[in-house]
Coordinates of C-alpha atoms and ligand atoms in Angstrom, one line a residue:
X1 CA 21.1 -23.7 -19.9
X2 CA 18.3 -24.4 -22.7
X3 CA 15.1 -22.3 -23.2
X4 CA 13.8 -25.7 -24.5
X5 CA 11.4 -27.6 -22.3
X6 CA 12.8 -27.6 -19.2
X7 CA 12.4 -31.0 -17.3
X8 CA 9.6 -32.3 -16.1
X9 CA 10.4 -32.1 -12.5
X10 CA 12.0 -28.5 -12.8
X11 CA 8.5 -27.3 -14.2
X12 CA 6.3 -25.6 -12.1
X13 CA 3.9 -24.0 -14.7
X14 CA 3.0 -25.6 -18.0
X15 CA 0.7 -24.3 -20.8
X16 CA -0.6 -26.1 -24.0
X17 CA -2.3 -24.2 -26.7
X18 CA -3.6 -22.2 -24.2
X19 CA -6.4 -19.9 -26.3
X20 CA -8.6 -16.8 -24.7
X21 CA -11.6 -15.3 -27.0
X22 CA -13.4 -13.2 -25.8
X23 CA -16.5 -12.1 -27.7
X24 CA -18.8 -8.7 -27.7
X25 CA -21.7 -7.4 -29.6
X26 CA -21.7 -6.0 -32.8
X27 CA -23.2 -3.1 -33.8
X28 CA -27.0 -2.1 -33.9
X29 CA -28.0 -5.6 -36.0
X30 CA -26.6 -7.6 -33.3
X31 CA -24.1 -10.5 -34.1
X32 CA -21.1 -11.1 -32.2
X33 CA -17.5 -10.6 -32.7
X34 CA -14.9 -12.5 -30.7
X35 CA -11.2 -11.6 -30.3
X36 CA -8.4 -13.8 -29.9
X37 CA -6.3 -12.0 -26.6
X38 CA -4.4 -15.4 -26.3
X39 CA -3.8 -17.6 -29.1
X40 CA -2.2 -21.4 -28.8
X41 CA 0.7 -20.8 -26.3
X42 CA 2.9 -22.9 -24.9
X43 CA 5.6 -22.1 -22.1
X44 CA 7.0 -23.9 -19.6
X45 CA 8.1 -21.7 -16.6
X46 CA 11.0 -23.6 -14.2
X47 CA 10.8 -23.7 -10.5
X48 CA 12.7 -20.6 -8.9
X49 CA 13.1 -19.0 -12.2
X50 CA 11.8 -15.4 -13.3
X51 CA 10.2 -15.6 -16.3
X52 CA 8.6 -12.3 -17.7
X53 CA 6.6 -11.9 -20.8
X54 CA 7.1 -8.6 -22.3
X55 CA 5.3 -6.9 -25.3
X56 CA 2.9 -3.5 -26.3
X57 CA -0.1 -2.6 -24.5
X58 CA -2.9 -4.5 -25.6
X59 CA -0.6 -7.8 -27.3
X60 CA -3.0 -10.2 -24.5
X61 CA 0.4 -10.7 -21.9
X62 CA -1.7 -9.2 -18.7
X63 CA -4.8 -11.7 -20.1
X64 CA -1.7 -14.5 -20.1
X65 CA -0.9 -13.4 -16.7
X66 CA -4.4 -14.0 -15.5
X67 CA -5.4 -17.6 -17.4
X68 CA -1.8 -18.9 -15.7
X69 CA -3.2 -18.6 -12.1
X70 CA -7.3 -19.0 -13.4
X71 CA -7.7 -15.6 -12.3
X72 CA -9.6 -16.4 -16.1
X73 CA -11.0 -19.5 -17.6
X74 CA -8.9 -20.3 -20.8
X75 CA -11.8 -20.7 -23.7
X76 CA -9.2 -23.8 -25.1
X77 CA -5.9 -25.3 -24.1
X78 CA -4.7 -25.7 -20.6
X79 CA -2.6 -25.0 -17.7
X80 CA -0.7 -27.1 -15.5
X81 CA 0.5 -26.4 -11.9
X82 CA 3.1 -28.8 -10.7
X83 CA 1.9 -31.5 -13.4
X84 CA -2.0 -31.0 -12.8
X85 CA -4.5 -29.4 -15.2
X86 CA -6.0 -26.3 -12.9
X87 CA -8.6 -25.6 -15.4
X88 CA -10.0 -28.8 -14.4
X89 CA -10.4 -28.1 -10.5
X90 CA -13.4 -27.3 -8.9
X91 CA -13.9 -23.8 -7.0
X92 CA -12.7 -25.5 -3.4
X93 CA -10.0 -26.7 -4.9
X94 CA -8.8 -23.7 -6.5
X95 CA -9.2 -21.9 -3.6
X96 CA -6.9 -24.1 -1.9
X97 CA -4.5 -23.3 -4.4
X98 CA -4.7 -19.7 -4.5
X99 CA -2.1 -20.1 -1.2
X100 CA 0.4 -20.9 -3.8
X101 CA -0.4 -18.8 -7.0
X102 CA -0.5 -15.5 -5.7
X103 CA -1.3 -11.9 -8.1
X104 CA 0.1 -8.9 -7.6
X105 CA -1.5 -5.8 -9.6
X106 CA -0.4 -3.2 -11.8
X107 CA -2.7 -0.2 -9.4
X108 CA -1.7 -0.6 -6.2
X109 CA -4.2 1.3 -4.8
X110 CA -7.6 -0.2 -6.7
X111 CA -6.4 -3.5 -5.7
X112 CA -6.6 -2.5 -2.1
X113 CA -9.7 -2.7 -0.2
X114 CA -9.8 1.3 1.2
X115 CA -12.3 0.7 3.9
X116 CA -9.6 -2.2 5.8
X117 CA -6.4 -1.2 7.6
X118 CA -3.3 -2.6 5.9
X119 CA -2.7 -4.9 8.9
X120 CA -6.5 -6.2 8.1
X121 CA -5.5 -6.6 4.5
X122 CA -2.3 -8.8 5.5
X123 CA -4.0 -10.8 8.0
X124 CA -7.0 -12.0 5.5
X125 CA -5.1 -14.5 3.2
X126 CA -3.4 -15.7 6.7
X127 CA -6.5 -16.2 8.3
X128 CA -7.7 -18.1 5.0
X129 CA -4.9 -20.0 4.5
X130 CA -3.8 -20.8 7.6
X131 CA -4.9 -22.2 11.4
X132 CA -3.0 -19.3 13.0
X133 CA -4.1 -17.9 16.1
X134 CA -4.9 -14.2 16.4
X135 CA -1.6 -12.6 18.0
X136 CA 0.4 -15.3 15.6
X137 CA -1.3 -13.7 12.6
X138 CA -0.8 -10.0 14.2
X139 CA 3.1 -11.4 14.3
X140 CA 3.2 -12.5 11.1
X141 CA 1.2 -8.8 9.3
X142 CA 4.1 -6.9 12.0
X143 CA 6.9 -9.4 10.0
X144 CA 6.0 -9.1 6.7
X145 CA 5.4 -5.6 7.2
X146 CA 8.9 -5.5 7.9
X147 CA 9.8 -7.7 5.2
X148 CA 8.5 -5.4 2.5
X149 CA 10.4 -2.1 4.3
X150 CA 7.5 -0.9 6.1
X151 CA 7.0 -0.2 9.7
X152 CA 4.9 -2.6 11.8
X153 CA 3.1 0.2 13.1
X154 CA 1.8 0.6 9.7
X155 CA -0.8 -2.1 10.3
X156 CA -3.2 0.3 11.9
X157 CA -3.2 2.5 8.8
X158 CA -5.7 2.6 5.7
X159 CA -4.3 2.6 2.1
X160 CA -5.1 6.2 1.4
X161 CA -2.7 7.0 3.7
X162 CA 0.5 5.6 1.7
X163 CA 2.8 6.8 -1.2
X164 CA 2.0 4.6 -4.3
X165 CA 5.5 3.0 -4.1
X166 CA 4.3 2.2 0.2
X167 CA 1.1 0.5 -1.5
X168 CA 3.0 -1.8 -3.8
X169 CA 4.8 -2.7 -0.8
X170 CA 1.6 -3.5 1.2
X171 CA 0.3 -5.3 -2.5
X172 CA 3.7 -7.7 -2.2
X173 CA 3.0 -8.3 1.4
X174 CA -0.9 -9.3 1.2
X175 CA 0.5 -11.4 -1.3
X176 CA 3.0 -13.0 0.4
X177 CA 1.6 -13.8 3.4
X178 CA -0.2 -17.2 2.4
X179 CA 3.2 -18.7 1.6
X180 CA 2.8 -18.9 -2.0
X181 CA 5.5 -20.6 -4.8
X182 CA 4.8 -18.3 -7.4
X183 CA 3.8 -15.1 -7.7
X184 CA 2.9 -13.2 -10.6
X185 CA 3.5 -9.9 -11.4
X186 CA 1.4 -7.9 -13.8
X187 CA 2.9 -4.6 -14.5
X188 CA 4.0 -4.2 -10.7
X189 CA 5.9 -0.9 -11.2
X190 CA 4.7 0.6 -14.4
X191 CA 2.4 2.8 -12.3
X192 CA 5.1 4.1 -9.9
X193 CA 7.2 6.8 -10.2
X194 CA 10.7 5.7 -11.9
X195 CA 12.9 5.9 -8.7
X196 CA 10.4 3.8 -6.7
X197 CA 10.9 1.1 -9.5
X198 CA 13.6 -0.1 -8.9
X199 CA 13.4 -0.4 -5.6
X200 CA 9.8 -1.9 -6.1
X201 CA 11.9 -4.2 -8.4
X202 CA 15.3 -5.2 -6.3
X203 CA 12.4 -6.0 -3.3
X204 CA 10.8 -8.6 -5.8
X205 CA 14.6 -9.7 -6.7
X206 CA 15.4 -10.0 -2.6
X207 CA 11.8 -12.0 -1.6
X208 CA 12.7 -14.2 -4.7
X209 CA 15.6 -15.3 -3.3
X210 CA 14.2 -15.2 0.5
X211 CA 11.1 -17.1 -0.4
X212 CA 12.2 -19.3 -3.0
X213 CA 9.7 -17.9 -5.4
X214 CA 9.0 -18.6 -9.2
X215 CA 8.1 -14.9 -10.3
X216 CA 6.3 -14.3 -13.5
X217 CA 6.4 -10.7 -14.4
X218 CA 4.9 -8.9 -17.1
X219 CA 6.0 -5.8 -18.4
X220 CA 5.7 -3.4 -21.7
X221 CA 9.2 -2.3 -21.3
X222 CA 12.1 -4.0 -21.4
X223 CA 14.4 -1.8 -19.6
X224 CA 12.1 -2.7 -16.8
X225 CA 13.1 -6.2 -16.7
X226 CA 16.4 -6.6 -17.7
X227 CA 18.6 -7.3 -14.5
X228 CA 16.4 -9.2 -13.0
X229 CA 14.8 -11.8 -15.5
X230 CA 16.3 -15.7 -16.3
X231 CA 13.9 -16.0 -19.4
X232 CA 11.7 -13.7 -21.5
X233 CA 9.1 -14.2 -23.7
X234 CA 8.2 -12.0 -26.3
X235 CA 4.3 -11.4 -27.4
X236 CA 2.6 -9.5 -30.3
X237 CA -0.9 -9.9 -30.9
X238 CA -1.2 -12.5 -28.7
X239 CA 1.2 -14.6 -29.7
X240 CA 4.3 -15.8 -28.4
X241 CA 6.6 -14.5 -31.3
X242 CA 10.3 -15.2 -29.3
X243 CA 11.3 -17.1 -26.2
X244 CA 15.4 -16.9 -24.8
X245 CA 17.0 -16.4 -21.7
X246 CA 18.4 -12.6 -20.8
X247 CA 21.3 -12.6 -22.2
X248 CA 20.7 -13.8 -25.5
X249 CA 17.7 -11.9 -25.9
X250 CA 19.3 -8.3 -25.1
X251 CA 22.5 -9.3 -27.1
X252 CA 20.9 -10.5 -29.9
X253 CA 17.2 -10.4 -30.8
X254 CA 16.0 -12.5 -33.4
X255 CA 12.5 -11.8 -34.3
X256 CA 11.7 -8.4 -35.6
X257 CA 9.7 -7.4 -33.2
X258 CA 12.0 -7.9 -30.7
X259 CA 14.6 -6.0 -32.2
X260 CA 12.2 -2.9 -32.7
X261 CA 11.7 -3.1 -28.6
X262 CA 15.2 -3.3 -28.0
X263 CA 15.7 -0.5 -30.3
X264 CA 13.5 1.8 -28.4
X265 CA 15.1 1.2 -25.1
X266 CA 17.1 4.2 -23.8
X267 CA 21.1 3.6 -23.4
X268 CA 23.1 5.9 -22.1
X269 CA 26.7 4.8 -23.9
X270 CA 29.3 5.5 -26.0
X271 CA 29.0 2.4 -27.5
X272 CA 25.3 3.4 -29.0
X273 CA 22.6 1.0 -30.2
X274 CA 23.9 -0.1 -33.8
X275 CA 20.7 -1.8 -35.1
X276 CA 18.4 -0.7 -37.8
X277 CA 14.9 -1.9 -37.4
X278 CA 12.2 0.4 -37.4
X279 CA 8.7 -0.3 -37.0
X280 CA 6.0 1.0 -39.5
X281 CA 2.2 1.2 -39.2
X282 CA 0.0 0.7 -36.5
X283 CA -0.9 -2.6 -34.5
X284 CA -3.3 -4.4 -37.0
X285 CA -6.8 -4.7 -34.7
X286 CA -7.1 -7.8 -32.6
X287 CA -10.4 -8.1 -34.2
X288 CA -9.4 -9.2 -37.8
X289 CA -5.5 -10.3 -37.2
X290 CA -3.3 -10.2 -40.2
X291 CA -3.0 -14.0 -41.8
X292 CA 0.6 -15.6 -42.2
X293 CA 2.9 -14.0 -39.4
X294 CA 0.6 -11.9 -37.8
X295 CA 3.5 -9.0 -37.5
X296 CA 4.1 -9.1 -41.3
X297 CA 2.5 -5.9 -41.9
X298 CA 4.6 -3.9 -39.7
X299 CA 8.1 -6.1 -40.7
X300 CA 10.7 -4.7 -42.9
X301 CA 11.7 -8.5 -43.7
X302 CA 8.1 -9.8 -44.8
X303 CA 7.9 -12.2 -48.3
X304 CA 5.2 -13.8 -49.4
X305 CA 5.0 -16.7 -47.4
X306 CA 4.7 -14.7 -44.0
X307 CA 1.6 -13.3 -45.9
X308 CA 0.0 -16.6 -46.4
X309 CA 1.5 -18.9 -43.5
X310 CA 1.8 -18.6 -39.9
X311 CA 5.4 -19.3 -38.6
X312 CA 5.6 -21.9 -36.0
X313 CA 7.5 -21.0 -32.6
X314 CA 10.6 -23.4 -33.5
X315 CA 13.6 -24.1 -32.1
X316 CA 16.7 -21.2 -33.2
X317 CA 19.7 -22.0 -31.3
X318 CA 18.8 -22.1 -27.5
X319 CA 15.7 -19.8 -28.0
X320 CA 12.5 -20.0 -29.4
X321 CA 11.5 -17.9 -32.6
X322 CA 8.7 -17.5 -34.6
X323 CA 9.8 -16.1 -37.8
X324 CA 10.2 -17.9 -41.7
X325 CA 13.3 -15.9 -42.0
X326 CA 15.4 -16.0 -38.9
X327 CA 18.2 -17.4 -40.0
X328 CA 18.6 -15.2 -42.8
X329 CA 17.8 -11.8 -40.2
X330 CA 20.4 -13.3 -37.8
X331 CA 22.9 -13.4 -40.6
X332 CA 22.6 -9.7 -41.4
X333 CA 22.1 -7.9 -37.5
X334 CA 24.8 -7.2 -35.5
X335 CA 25.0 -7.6 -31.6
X336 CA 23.9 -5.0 -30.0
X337 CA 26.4 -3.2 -27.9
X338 CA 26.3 -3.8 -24.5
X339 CA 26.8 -1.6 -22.0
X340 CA 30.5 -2.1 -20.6
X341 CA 30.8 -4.0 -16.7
X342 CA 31.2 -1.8 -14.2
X343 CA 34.7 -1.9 -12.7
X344 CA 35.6 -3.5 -9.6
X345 CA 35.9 -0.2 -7.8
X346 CA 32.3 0.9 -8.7
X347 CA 31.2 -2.5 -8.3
X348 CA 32.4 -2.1 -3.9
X349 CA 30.9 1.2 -3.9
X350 CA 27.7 -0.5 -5.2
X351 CA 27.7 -2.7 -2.5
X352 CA 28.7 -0.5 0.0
X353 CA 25.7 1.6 -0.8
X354 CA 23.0 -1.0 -0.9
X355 CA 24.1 -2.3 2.5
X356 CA 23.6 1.2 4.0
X357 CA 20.4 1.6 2.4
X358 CA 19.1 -1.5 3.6
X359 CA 20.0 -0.7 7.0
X360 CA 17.7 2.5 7.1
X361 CA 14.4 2.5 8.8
X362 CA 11.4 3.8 7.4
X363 CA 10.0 6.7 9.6
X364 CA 6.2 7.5 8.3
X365 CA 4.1 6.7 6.2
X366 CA 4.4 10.6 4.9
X367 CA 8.0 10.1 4.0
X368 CA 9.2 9.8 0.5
X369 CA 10.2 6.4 -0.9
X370 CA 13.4 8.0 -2.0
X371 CA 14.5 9.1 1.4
X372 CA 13.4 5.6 3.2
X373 CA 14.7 3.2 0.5
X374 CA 17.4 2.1 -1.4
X375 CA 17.7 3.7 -5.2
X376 CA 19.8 2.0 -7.6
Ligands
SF4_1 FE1 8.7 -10.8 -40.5 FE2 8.1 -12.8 -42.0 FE3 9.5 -13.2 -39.8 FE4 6.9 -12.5 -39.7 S1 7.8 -14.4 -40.5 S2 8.6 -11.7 -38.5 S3 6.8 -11.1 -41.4 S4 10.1 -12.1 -41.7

């Protein structure tokens, strides 16, 4: 499978030089200073694939997240939904289209009206979206209520009243229930507890597959997103500094950067982490970006020419890097260690386990997540 322009018909999301600025004002004297969140990116995201993007707080991936379903206007390039420019439609039409682009947010509880039950919350995009009657939209909250491992009887409850893993759930659901194609992700679990992420995450993984969903998640960690992602792009300063499907990426990062953030991942193995990249410096200010590579600052490979010359996102193998020296930093970095398969045994008892857990029914809204759910 190639990272490299999937075909036309397998695309569901396109971008082209997409760009975001955003200006402010500056200082006392007025003026105006405009940062570049998103600069000149171009993926292409396949049908039933999910893709995440991945990089530090602040590198412009949650802006990326938003210009890809117009929940922002790009300030130059554009994005294309099944082959159509979006950024061209008028507010109708984009409302039309919010049935299949659907969002779900990193605070589950902010996104979440507090003043409407959850069943209220469900049934809105249903009753937008679609001609249903009344008691086939109350079937439809009671289904995807249970869908998302929540009681039905939930409906009749106000967000306030949840656990934050419970609200996630309830997030998923509102945005599920117009029937989407894709739906993107922004930090979905970074503000939950770590046992409630991954059952926040093998939910995603399970919908996916039920719904026949495109999921585009973004994350700052890339522990987060390992098991569950096709493809992963890589940003820094927003830019799109490496592009590969999972396994390449984990097994051998290319780009600097991308070796740092694999480096600070947490393994617990015998077989260690064996690379030596460390990162130095702060993040240069999005205000006044480094010229040349913008990571050359910060990279323990720089020359002159990433001082002077921005390195195109071109073709490595089947990934995507942008970097003057990749060949030469491939060369000298070892795989990283993986950690070892789990044996056949373990892999039954795995099974065994998640089937059980599945089976159990939530009691109340008061009872842990770690007691109703599944934990990996
Ligand atoms: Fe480092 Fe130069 Fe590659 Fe940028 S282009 S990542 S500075 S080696």
């Amino acid at each position: 499978m190639t990272v490299l322009r999937p075909p036309t018909a397998e695309r569901i999301i396109e971008t082209r030089a997409l760009t975001k600025r955003f200006t402010s004002s500056k200082g006392l004297f007025g003026g105006t200073v405009s940062v570049s969140a998103v600069n000149d990116v171009a993926l292409d995201i396949r049908r039933g694939e999910t893709f995440s993007i991945v990089g530090e707080s602040g590198c412009g991936k949650s802006t990326l997240a938003r210009l890809l379903v117009r929940l922002l206007p790009a300030s130059e390039g554009a994005v294309l939904y099944e082959g159509n420019d979006i950024s061209e439609l008028s507010e109708l039409e984009m409302r039309r289209l919010r049935k299949d682009l659907q969002f779900v947010f990193q605070d589950p509880f902010s996104s979440l009206n507090p003043r409407m039950t959850v069943g209220a919350l469900i049934e809105e995009p249903i009753k937008v979206h679609t001609r249903l009657t009344r008691s086939e939209r109350r079937r439809k909250v009671a289904d995807l209520l249970k869908k998302v491992g929540l009681r039905p009887a939930f409906a009749n409850r106000y967000p306030h009243e949840f656990s934050g893993g419970q609200r996630q759930r309830i997030g998923i659901a509102r945005a599920l229930a117009s029937g989407p194609k894709v739906i993107v992700g922004d930090e979905p679990v970074s503000a939950l507890d770590v046992s409630v992420q991954a059952q926040v995450i093998n939910l995603l993984e399970d919908l996916k597959a039920e719904f026949d969903l495109t999921l585009i998640l973004i994350a700052h960690d890339l522990a987060v997103i390992r098991h569950m992602s096709d493809r992963i792009a890589v940003m820094y300063l927003g830019e799109i500094v490496e592009l590969a499907p999972n396994d390449a990426l984990y097994d051998k990062p290319l780009h600097p950067y991308t070796q740092a953030l694999m480096r600070a991942i947490p393994i617990a193995s015998p077989h260690g982490r064996s690379m030596d990249v460390s990162l130095t410096g702060d993040v240069p200010s999005p205000l006044a970006p480094p010229f040349g590579c913008r990571f050359h600052p910060r990279c323990p490979h720089a020359s002159d020419v990433c001082t002077t010359t921005r390195p195109p996102l071109a073709e490595a193998g089947a990934r995507m890097v942008a970097c003057h020296h990749w060949e030469k930093i491939s060369a000298s970095s070892p795989d990283i260690a993986r950690e070892p398969p789990r044996s056949a045994d373990a892999e039954k008892r795995f099974a065994l386990f998640r089937e059980k857990s599945q089976r159990q029914e939530p009691t109340t809204a008061g009872t842990t997540e770690k007691q109703t759910f599944r934990e990996v």
